PDB file of C-alpha atoms in Angstrom:
ATOM      1  CA  GLU A   1    -197.707  -7.187 -45.055  1.00  0.00           C
ATOM      2  CA  PRO A   2    -195.657  -4.971 -47.382  1.00  0.00           C
ATOM      3  CA  GLU A   3    -196.747  -1.360 -47.549  1.00  0.00           C
ATOM      4  CA  VAL A   4    -195.907   1.930 -49.172  1.00  0.00           C
ATOM      5  CA  THR A   5    -194.327   4.435 -46.822  1.00  0.00           C
ATOM      6  CA  GLN A   6    -194.037   8.197 -47.186  1.00  0.00           C
ATOM      7  CA  THR A   7    -192.033  10.867 -45.437  1.00  0.00           C
ATOM      8  CA  PRO A   8    -192.610  13.355 -44.021  1.00  0.00           C
ATOM      9  CA  SER A   9    -196.201  12.967 -42.893  1.00  0.00           C
ATOM     10  CA  HIS A  10    -196.595  16.735 -42.812  1.00  0.00           C
ATOM     11  CA  GLN A  11    -194.500  19.401 -44.527  1.00  0.00           C
ATOM     12  CA  VAL A  12    -194.927  23.127 -44.063  1.00  0.00           C
ATOM     13  CA  THR A  13    -193.122  25.428 -46.468  1.00  0.00           C
ATOM     14  CA  GLN A  14    -193.064  29.000 -47.636  1.00  0.00           C
ATOM     15  CA  MET A  15    -194.339  29.940 -51.046  1.00  0.00           C
ATOM     16  CA  GLY A  16    -191.545  29.801 -53.609  1.00  0.00           C
ATOM     17  CA  GLN A  17    -189.537  27.194 -51.735  1.00  0.00           C
ATOM     18  CA  GLU A  18    -188.614  23.803 -53.114  1.00  0.00           C
ATOM     19  CA  VAL A  19    -189.945  20.671 -51.461  1.00  0.00           C
ATOM     20  CA  ILE A  20    -189.119  17.019 -51.925  1.00  0.00           C
ATOM     21  CA  LEU A  21    -191.631  14.399 -50.917  1.00  0.00           C
ATOM     22  CA  ARG A  22    -190.302  10.920 -50.380  1.00  0.00           C
ATOM     23  CA  CYS A  23    -191.826   7.516 -50.876  1.00  0.00           C
ATOM     24  CA  VAL A  24    -190.649   3.945 -50.497  1.00  0.00           C
ATOM     25  CA  PRO A  25    -192.834   1.747 -52.715  1.00  0.00           C
ATOM     26  CA  ILE A  26    -193.518  -1.922 -52.080  1.00  0.00           C
ATOM     27  CA  SER A  27    -190.249  -3.681 -52.777  1.00  0.00           C
ATOM     28  CA  ASN A  28    -191.099  -5.861 -55.771  1.00  0.00           C
ATOM     29  CA  HIS A  29    -193.331  -3.317 -57.478  1.00  0.00           C
ATOM     30  CA  LEU A  30    -192.254  -1.776 -60.747  1.00  0.00           C
ATOM     31  CA  TYR A  31    -194.834   0.955 -61.334  1.00  0.00           C
ATOM     32  CA  PHE A  32    -194.963   4.101 -59.237  1.00  0.00           C
ATOM     33  CA  TYR A  33    -197.412   6.951 -59.051  1.00  0.00           C
ATOM     34  CA  TRP A  34    -198.076  10.271 -57.416  1.00  0.00           C
ATOM     35  CA  TYR A  35    -201.567  11.588 -56.751  1.00  0.00           C
ATOM     36  CA  ARG A  36    -202.775  14.599 -54.848  1.00  0.00           C
ATOM     37  CA  GLN A  37    -205.930  15.447 -52.975  1.00  0.00           C
ATOM     38  CA  ILE A  38    -206.767  19.050 -52.242  1.00  0.00           C
ATOM     39  CA  LEU A  39    -208.734  19.275 -49.013  1.00  0.00           C
ATOM     40  CA  GLY A  40    -212.319  18.173 -49.530  1.00  0.00           C
ATOM     41  CA  GLN A  41    -211.804  17.328 -53.189  1.00  0.00           C
ATOM     42  CA  LYS A  42    -211.280  14.201 -55.217  1.00  0.00           C
ATOM     43  CA  VAL A  43    -207.985  12.418 -55.662  1.00  0.00           C
ATOM     44  CA  GLU A  44    -206.165  13.585 -58.800  1.00  0.00           C
ATOM     45  CA  PHE A  45    -203.497  11.760 -60.772  1.00  0.00           C
ATOM     46  CA  LEU A  46    -200.176  13.532 -61.232  1.00  0.00           C
ATOM     47  CA  VAL A  47    -197.703  11.131 -62.771  1.00  0.00           C
ATOM     48  CA  SER A  48    -196.762   7.507 -63.296  1.00  0.00           C
ATOM     49  CA  PHE A  49    -193.224   6.171 -63.541  1.00  0.00           C
ATOM     50  CA  TYR A  50    -191.882   2.931 -64.920  1.00  0.00           C
ATOM     51  CA  ASN A  51    -188.450   1.736 -65.942  1.00  0.00           C
ATOM     52  CA  ASN A  52    -186.864   5.003 -64.842  1.00  0.00           C
ATOM     53  CA  GLU A  53    -189.016   7.237 -66.937  1.00  0.00           C
ATOM     54  CA  ILE A  54    -192.371   8.957 -66.827  1.00  0.00           C
ATOM     55  CA  SER A  55    -195.018   6.795 -68.494  1.00  0.00           C
ATOM     56  CA  GLU A  56    -197.955   9.154 -68.121  1.00  0.00           C
ATOM     57  CA  LYS A  57    -198.566  12.572 -66.616  1.00  0.00           C
ATOM     58  CA  SER A  58    -201.516  14.869 -66.118  1.00  0.00           C
ATOM     59  CA  GLU A  59    -201.935  18.543 -66.970  1.00  0.00           C
ATOM     60  CA  ILE A  60    -201.249  19.350 -63.332  1.00  0.00           C
ATOM     61  CA  PHE A  61    -197.748  17.902 -63.629  1.00  0.00           C
ATOM     62  CA  ASP A  62    -196.090  20.916 -65.214  1.00  0.00           C
ATOM     63  CA  ASP A  63    -192.456  22.028 -65.265  1.00  0.00           C
ATOM     64  CA  GLN A  64    -192.585  22.799 -61.556  1.00  0.00           C
ATOM     65  CA  PHE A  65    -192.844  19.110 -60.796  1.00  0.00           C
ATOM     66  CA  SER A  66    -190.323  16.343 -61.265  1.00  0.00           C
ATOM     67  CA  VAL A  67    -189.970  12.754 -60.135  1.00  0.00           C
ATOM     68  CA  GLU A  68    -186.963  10.623 -59.549  1.00  0.00           C
ATOM     69  CA  ARG A  69    -185.989   7.184 -58.395  1.00  0.00           C
ATOM     70  CA  PRO A  70    -182.569   8.015 -56.983  1.00  0.00           C
ATOM     71  CA  ASP A  71    -181.829   4.499 -55.778  1.00  0.00           C
ATOM     72  CA  GLY A  72    -183.423   1.063 -55.690  1.00  0.00           C
ATOM     73  CA  SER A  73    -185.935   1.895 -53.022  1.00  0.00           C
ATOM     74  CA  ASN A  74    -186.936   5.574 -52.967  1.00  0.00           C
ATOM     75  CA  PHE A  75    -189.258   7.458 -55.266  1.00  0.00           C
ATOM     76  CA  THR A  76    -189.431  11.222 -54.915  1.00  0.00           C
ATOM     77  CA  LEU A  77    -191.634  14.076 -56.029  1.00  0.00           C
ATOM     78  CA  LYS A  78    -190.021  17.498 -56.217  1.00  0.00           C
ATOM     79  CA  ILE A  79    -191.908  20.759 -56.458  1.00  0.00           C
ATOM     80  CA  ARG A  80    -189.426  23.443 -57.480  1.00  0.00           C
ATOM     81  CA  SER A  81    -191.206  26.620 -56.454  1.00  0.00           C
ATOM     82  CA  THR A  82    -194.276  25.957 -54.372  1.00  0.00           C
ATOM     83  CA  LYS A  83    -197.482  27.931 -54.775  1.00  0.00           C
ATOM     84  CA  LEU A  84    -200.330  28.334 -52.340  1.00  0.00           C
ATOM     85  CA  GLU A  85    -202.476  26.108 -54.533  1.00  0.00           C
ATOM     86  CA  ASP A  86    -199.990  23.251 -54.142  1.00  0.00           C
ATOM     87  CA  SER A  87    -201.279  22.763 -50.607  1.00  0.00           C
ATOM     88  CA  ALA A  88    -202.744  19.268 -50.626  1.00  0.00           C
ATOM     89  CA  MET A  89    -202.280  15.705 -49.485  1.00  0.00           C
ATOM     90  CA  TYR A  90    -199.814  13.963 -51.763  1.00  0.00           C
ATOM     91  CA  PHE A  91    -200.127  10.214 -52.125  1.00  0.00           C
ATOM     92  CA  CYS A  92    -197.525   7.872 -53.495  1.00  0.00           C
ATOM     93  CA  ALA A  93    -198.722   4.544 -54.883  1.00  0.00           C
ATOM     94  CA  SER A  94    -197.120   1.499 -56.401  1.00  0.00           C
ATOM     95  CA  SER A  95    -198.340  -1.485 -58.360  1.00  0.00           C
ATOM     96  CA  GLY A  96    -196.953  -4.863 -59.213  1.00  0.00           C
ATOM     97  CA  VAL A  97    -195.045  -6.606 -61.875  1.00  0.00           C
ATOM     98  CA  ALA A  98    -197.541  -6.972 -64.689  1.00  0.00           C
ATOM     99  CA  GLY A  99    -198.535  -3.369 -65.149  1.00  0.00           C
ATOM    100  CA  GLY A 100    -201.826  -4.480 -66.526  1.00  0.00           C
ATOM    101  CA  LEU A 101    -205.369  -3.458 -65.875  1.00  0.00           C
ATOM    102  CA  THR A 102    -205.721  -5.801 -62.921  1.00  0.00           C
ATOM    103  CA  ASP A 103    -202.728  -4.377 -61.085  1.00  0.00           C
ATOM    104  CA  THR A 104    -203.935  -2.823 -57.887  1.00  0.00           C
ATOM    105  CA  GLN A 105    -202.295   0.418 -56.904  1.00  0.00           C
ATOM    106  CA  TYR A 106    -201.425   0.449 -53.218  1.00  0.00           C
ATOM    107  CA  PHE A 107    -201.264   3.847 -51.624  1.00  0.00           C
ATOM    108  CA  GLY A 108    -199.023   5.232 -48.959  1.00  0.00           C
ATOM    109  CA  PRO A 109    -200.374   7.187 -45.973  1.00  0.00           C
ATOM    110  CA  GLY A 110    -199.777  10.515 -47.702  1.00  0.00           C
ATOM    111  CA  THR A 111    -197.795  13.675 -47.048  1.00  0.00           C
ATOM    112  CA  ARG A 112    -199.796  16.722 -46.142  1.00  0.00           C
ATOM    113  CA  LEU A 113    -198.137  19.731 -47.767  1.00  0.00           C
ATOM    114  CA  THR A 114    -199.019  23.171 -46.462  1.00  0.00           C
ATOM    115  CA  VAL A 115    -197.726  26.160 -48.397  1.00  0.00           C
ATOM    116  CA  LEU A 116    -197.804  29.471 -46.518  1.00  0.00           C
TER     117      LEU A 116
ATOM    118  CA  ALA B   1    -216.888  14.724 -68.932  1.00  0.00           C
ATOM    119  CA  GLN B   2    -216.611  12.993 -65.592  1.00  0.00           C
ATOM    120  CA  LYS B   3    -215.281   9.482 -65.883  1.00  0.00           C
ATOM    121  CA  ILE B   4    -216.533   8.425 -62.458  1.00  0.00           C
ATOM    122  CA  THR B   5    -219.683   9.750 -60.827  1.00  0.00           C
ATOM    123  CA  GLN B   6    -220.601   9.195 -57.214  1.00  0.00           C
ATOM    124  CA  THR B   7    -223.879  10.953 -56.563  1.00  0.00           C
ATOM    125  CA  GLN B   8    -224.191  10.342 -52.824  1.00  0.00           C
ATOM    126  CA  PRO B   9    -222.062  12.831 -50.887  1.00  0.00           C
ATOM    127  CA  GLY B  10    -222.979  11.296 -47.537  1.00  0.00           C
ATOM    128  CA  MET B  11    -224.841   8.342 -46.114  1.00  0.00           C
ATOM    129  CA  PHE B  12    -225.839   7.134 -42.677  1.00  0.00           C
ATOM    130  CA  VAL B  13    -226.212   3.459 -41.893  1.00  0.00           C
ATOM    131  CA  GLN B  14    -227.118   1.574 -38.748  1.00  0.00           C
ATOM    132  CA  GLU B  15    -224.548  -0.806 -37.342  1.00  0.00           C
ATOM    133  CA  LYS B  16    -224.979  -4.375 -38.663  1.00  0.00           C
ATOM    134  CA  GLU B  17    -227.020  -3.226 -41.643  1.00  0.00           C
ATOM    135  CA  ALA B  18    -225.930  -3.253 -45.276  1.00  0.00           C
ATOM    136  CA  VAL B  19    -225.230  -0.129 -47.294  1.00  0.00           C
ATOM    137  CA  THR B  20    -224.881   0.372 -51.043  1.00  0.00           C
ATOM    138  CA  LEU B  21    -222.649   3.072 -52.469  1.00  0.00           C
ATOM    139  CA  ASP B  22    -223.370   4.104 -56.023  1.00  0.00           C
ATOM    140  CA  CYS B  23    -220.779   4.503 -58.751  1.00  0.00           C
ATOM    141  CA  THR B  24    -221.331   5.063 -62.441  1.00  0.00           C
ATOM    142  CA  TYR B  25    -218.574   5.350 -64.980  1.00  0.00           C
ATOM    143  CA  ASP B  26    -218.054   6.576 -68.493  1.00  0.00           C
ATOM    144  CA  THR B  27    -215.673   4.967 -70.946  1.00  0.00           C
ATOM    145  CA  SER B  28    -215.656   3.813 -74.531  1.00  0.00           C
ATOM    146  CA  ASP B  29    -212.734   1.483 -73.896  1.00  0.00           C
ATOM    147  CA  PRO B  30    -213.822  -2.180 -73.731  1.00  0.00           C
ATOM    148  CA  SER B  31    -210.978  -2.932 -71.298  1.00  0.00           C
ATOM    149  CA  TYR B  32    -211.118  -1.256 -67.939  1.00  0.00           C
ATOM    150  CA  GLY B  33    -210.852  -1.973 -64.266  1.00  0.00           C
ATOM    151  CA  LEU B  34    -212.927  -0.580 -61.436  1.00  0.00           C
ATOM    152  CA  PHE B  35    -211.588  -0.133 -57.932  1.00  0.00           C
ATOM    153  CA  TRP B  36    -212.988   0.921 -54.592  1.00  0.00           C
ATOM    154  CA  TYR B  37    -210.865   2.557 -51.916  1.00  0.00           C
ATOM    155  CA  LYS B  38    -211.638   3.517 -48.343  1.00  0.00           C
ATOM    156  CA  GLN B  39    -210.256   6.681 -46.782  1.00  0.00           C
ATOM    157  CA  PRO B  40    -210.711   6.868 -43.002  1.00  0.00           C
ATOM    158  CA  SER B  41    -210.393  10.167 -41.171  1.00  0.00           C
ATOM    159  CA  SER B  42    -206.689   9.430 -40.696  1.00  0.00           C
ATOM    160  CA  GLY B  43    -206.279  10.034 -44.429  1.00  0.00           C
ATOM    161  CA  GLU B  44    -204.731   6.905 -45.882  1.00  0.00           C
ATOM    162  CA  MET B  45    -206.219   5.223 -48.964  1.00  0.00           C
ATOM    163  CA  ILE B  46    -207.035   1.565 -48.452  1.00  0.00           C
ATOM    164  CA  PHE B  47    -207.788  -0.715 -51.393  1.00  0.00           C
ATOM    165  CA  LEU B  48    -211.008  -2.691 -50.952  1.00  0.00           C
ATOM    166  CA  ILE B  49    -212.078  -4.466 -54.118  1.00  0.00           C
ATOM    167  CA  TYR B  50    -211.510  -4.739 -57.869  1.00  0.00           C
ATOM    168  CA  GLN B  51    -213.768  -5.589 -60.810  1.00  0.00           C
ATOM    169  CA  GLY B  52    -212.508  -6.086 -64.353  1.00  0.00           C
ATOM    170  CA  SER B  53    -214.621  -5.272 -67.378  1.00  0.00           C
ATOM    171  CA  TYR B  54    -214.392  -8.835 -68.641  1.00  0.00           C
ATOM    172  CA  ASP B  55    -215.122 -10.483 -65.322  1.00  0.00           C
ATOM    173  CA  GLN B  56    -218.237 -12.592 -65.538  1.00  0.00           C
ATOM    174  CA  GLN B  57    -218.942 -12.630 -61.840  1.00  0.00           C
ATOM    175  CA  ASN B  58    -219.332  -9.841 -59.351  1.00  0.00           C
ATOM    176  CA  ALA B  59    -216.281  -9.393 -57.156  1.00  0.00           C
ATOM    177  CA  THR B  60    -216.455 -10.129 -53.447  1.00  0.00           C
ATOM    178  CA  GLU B  61    -213.941  -9.548 -50.652  1.00  0.00           C
ATOM    179  CA  GLY B  62    -215.189 -10.445 -47.212  1.00  0.00           C
ATOM    180  CA  ARG B  63    -217.968  -8.007 -46.308  1.00  0.00           C
ATOM    181  CA  TYR B  64    -217.457  -6.056 -49.521  1.00  0.00           C
ATOM    182  CA  SER B  65    -219.136  -6.966 -52.766  1.00  0.00           C
ATOM    183  CA  LEU B  66    -219.448  -5.185 -56.031  1.00  0.00           C
ATOM    184  CA  ASN B  67    -222.729  -5.037 -57.933  1.00  0.00           C
ATOM    185  CA  PHE B  68    -221.380  -4.735 -61.479  1.00  0.00           C
ATOM    186  CA  GLN B  69    -223.929  -3.852 -64.144  1.00  0.00           C
ATOM    187  CA  LYS B  70    -221.952  -3.423 -67.317  1.00  0.00           C
ATOM    188  CA  ALA B  71    -224.803  -2.313 -69.569  1.00  0.00           C
ATOM    189  CA  ARG B  72    -225.715   0.400 -67.083  1.00  0.00           C
ATOM    190  CA  LYS B  73    -222.050   1.270 -66.521  1.00  0.00           C
ATOM    191  CA  SER B  74    -222.442   1.000 -62.805  1.00  0.00           C
ATOM    192  CA  ALA B  75    -220.242  -0.600 -60.157  1.00  0.00           C
ATOM    193  CA  ASN B  76    -221.927  -0.180 -56.809  1.00  0.00           C
ATOM    194  CA  LEU B  77    -220.165  -1.207 -53.623  1.00  0.00           C
ATOM    195  CA  VAL B  78    -222.151  -3.132 -51.045  1.00  0.00           C
ATOM    196  CA  ILE B  79    -220.889  -3.251 -47.483  1.00  0.00           C
ATOM    197  CA  SER B  80    -222.695  -5.894 -45.488  1.00  0.00           C
ATOM    198  CA  ALA B  81    -223.030  -6.020 -41.697  1.00  0.00           C
ATOM    199  CA  SER B  82    -221.684  -2.493 -41.228  1.00  0.00           C
ATOM    200  CA  GLN B  83    -219.296  -1.856 -38.359  1.00  0.00           C
ATOM    201  CA  LEU B  84    -218.379   1.385 -36.632  1.00  0.00           C
ATOM    202  CA  GLY B  85    -214.944   1.105 -38.211  1.00  0.00           C
ATOM    203  CA  ASP B  86    -216.527   1.339 -41.659  1.00  0.00           C
ATOM    204  CA  SER B  87    -217.160   5.052 -41.100  1.00  0.00           C
ATOM    205  CA  ALA B  88    -215.002   6.662 -43.783  1.00  0.00           C
ATOM    206  CA  MET B  89    -214.957   8.233 -47.217  1.00  0.00           C
ATOM    207  CA  TYR B  90    -215.277   5.715 -50.060  1.00  0.00           C
ATOM    208  CA  PHE B  91    -213.913   6.366 -53.516  1.00  0.00           C
ATOM    209  CA  CYS B  92    -214.716   4.596 -56.750  1.00  0.00           C
ATOM    210  CA  ALA B  93    -211.944   4.686 -59.346  1.00  0.00           C
ATOM    211  CA  MET B  94    -211.392   3.439 -62.875  1.00  0.00           C
ATOM    212  CA  ARG B  95    -208.390   2.517 -64.907  1.00  0.00           C
ATOM    213  CA  GLU B  96    -208.846   2.277 -68.672  1.00  0.00           C
ATOM    214  CA  GLY B  97    -206.873  -0.065 -70.869  1.00  0.00           C
ATOM    215  CA  GLY B  98    -203.655   1.546 -72.003  1.00  0.00           C
ATOM    216  CA  ASP B  99    -203.690   4.103 -69.205  1.00  0.00           C
ATOM    217  CA  TYR B 100    -201.658   3.968 -66.051  1.00  0.00           C
ATOM    218  CA  LYS B 101    -203.688   6.432 -64.057  1.00  0.00           C
ATOM    219  CA  LEU B 102    -206.692   5.901 -61.844  1.00  0.00           C
ATOM    220  CA  SER B 103    -209.566   8.341 -62.292  1.00  0.00           C
ATOM    221  CA  PHE B 104    -211.424   8.893 -59.051  1.00  0.00           C
ATOM    222  CA  GLY B 105    -214.948   9.914 -58.214  1.00  0.00           C
ATOM    223  CA  ALA B 106    -215.794  12.602 -55.687  1.00  0.00           C
ATOM    224  CA  GLY B 107    -216.352  10.056 -52.940  1.00  0.00           C
ATOM    225  CA  THR B 108    -219.150   9.148 -50.553  1.00  0.00           C
ATOM    226  CA  THR B 109    -218.900   9.643 -46.813  1.00  0.00           C
ATOM    227  CA  VAL B 110    -220.370   6.789 -44.813  1.00  0.00           C
ATOM    228  CA  THR B 111    -221.230   7.224 -41.165  1.00  0.00           C
ATOM    229  CA  VAL B 112    -222.140   4.108 -39.217  1.00  0.00           C
ATOM    230  CA  ARG B 113    -224.402   4.689 -36.236  1.00  0.00           C
ATOM    231  CA  ALA B 114    -224.384   2.448 -33.164  1.00  0.00           C
TER     232      ALA B 114
END
C-alpha cells in the first residue's frame, strides 16, 4: 500500500541553525501539506502546496518557513533559523487528485525536531 | 473559537467492549468533511474514517463507525469490540469547503484494558 515517507525520523539542531525536513508523498497525489504537533498538544496546520505553489498557509508559517518540491517526488520544509519553540513533531501529508472535500490526507510518520 | 472540540481527554475501555469518542464541531459552511485519525504511541497519524456533510448515512469502516448528528454538530466515533491495539490517541478533524487545511481537536486518549 502506498505511503508517505519522511526523513529524518529525528533531527536535533542548535538554535539559529537551518533545517530541512524531507517528505516523499504518495506518488499520484497532487496536494501536499505540512502540519506540526508540539508535544502534548493538538496537530496544527502549517501550509498546503499544489501545482508548485502555496495554496494556503497558517499564521505559524512565517518568513522563517519555506516549502519546495525540488523534483517529482520530494517535498521539503525548510526552517531558516530555528527557535526553541520550533521543537515539535512535523508531519507531511498528501491527498489525491480531486482536491475536494472528500480527499483524505494521508500522513507520514513524522520528523521529531528538537532545537537546543 | 475552537472549530473542533473533544471534551474527553482520556478514556478506559475493557477489551471487546465498545467505546464512543465525542467530537463536536463549529462551522457555518454547509460543505465540510469530518475525519478521524488514530495516533499510537509510535507517533504516526493513521486515517480511520470520513463523513461528509451531505452524506445521508453514517460512515462505517470495519470496527469503526461514525455517529453523525448534523443538527447537533457532532460526529462521534464508535469503536466496537475494542482490542488492545486500539490503545492510542484519537483525533477528530474537519475540513471546510474551500479550505485545504484540516483543523484538529485536542484528541482523546483511549486505553484498552485486558
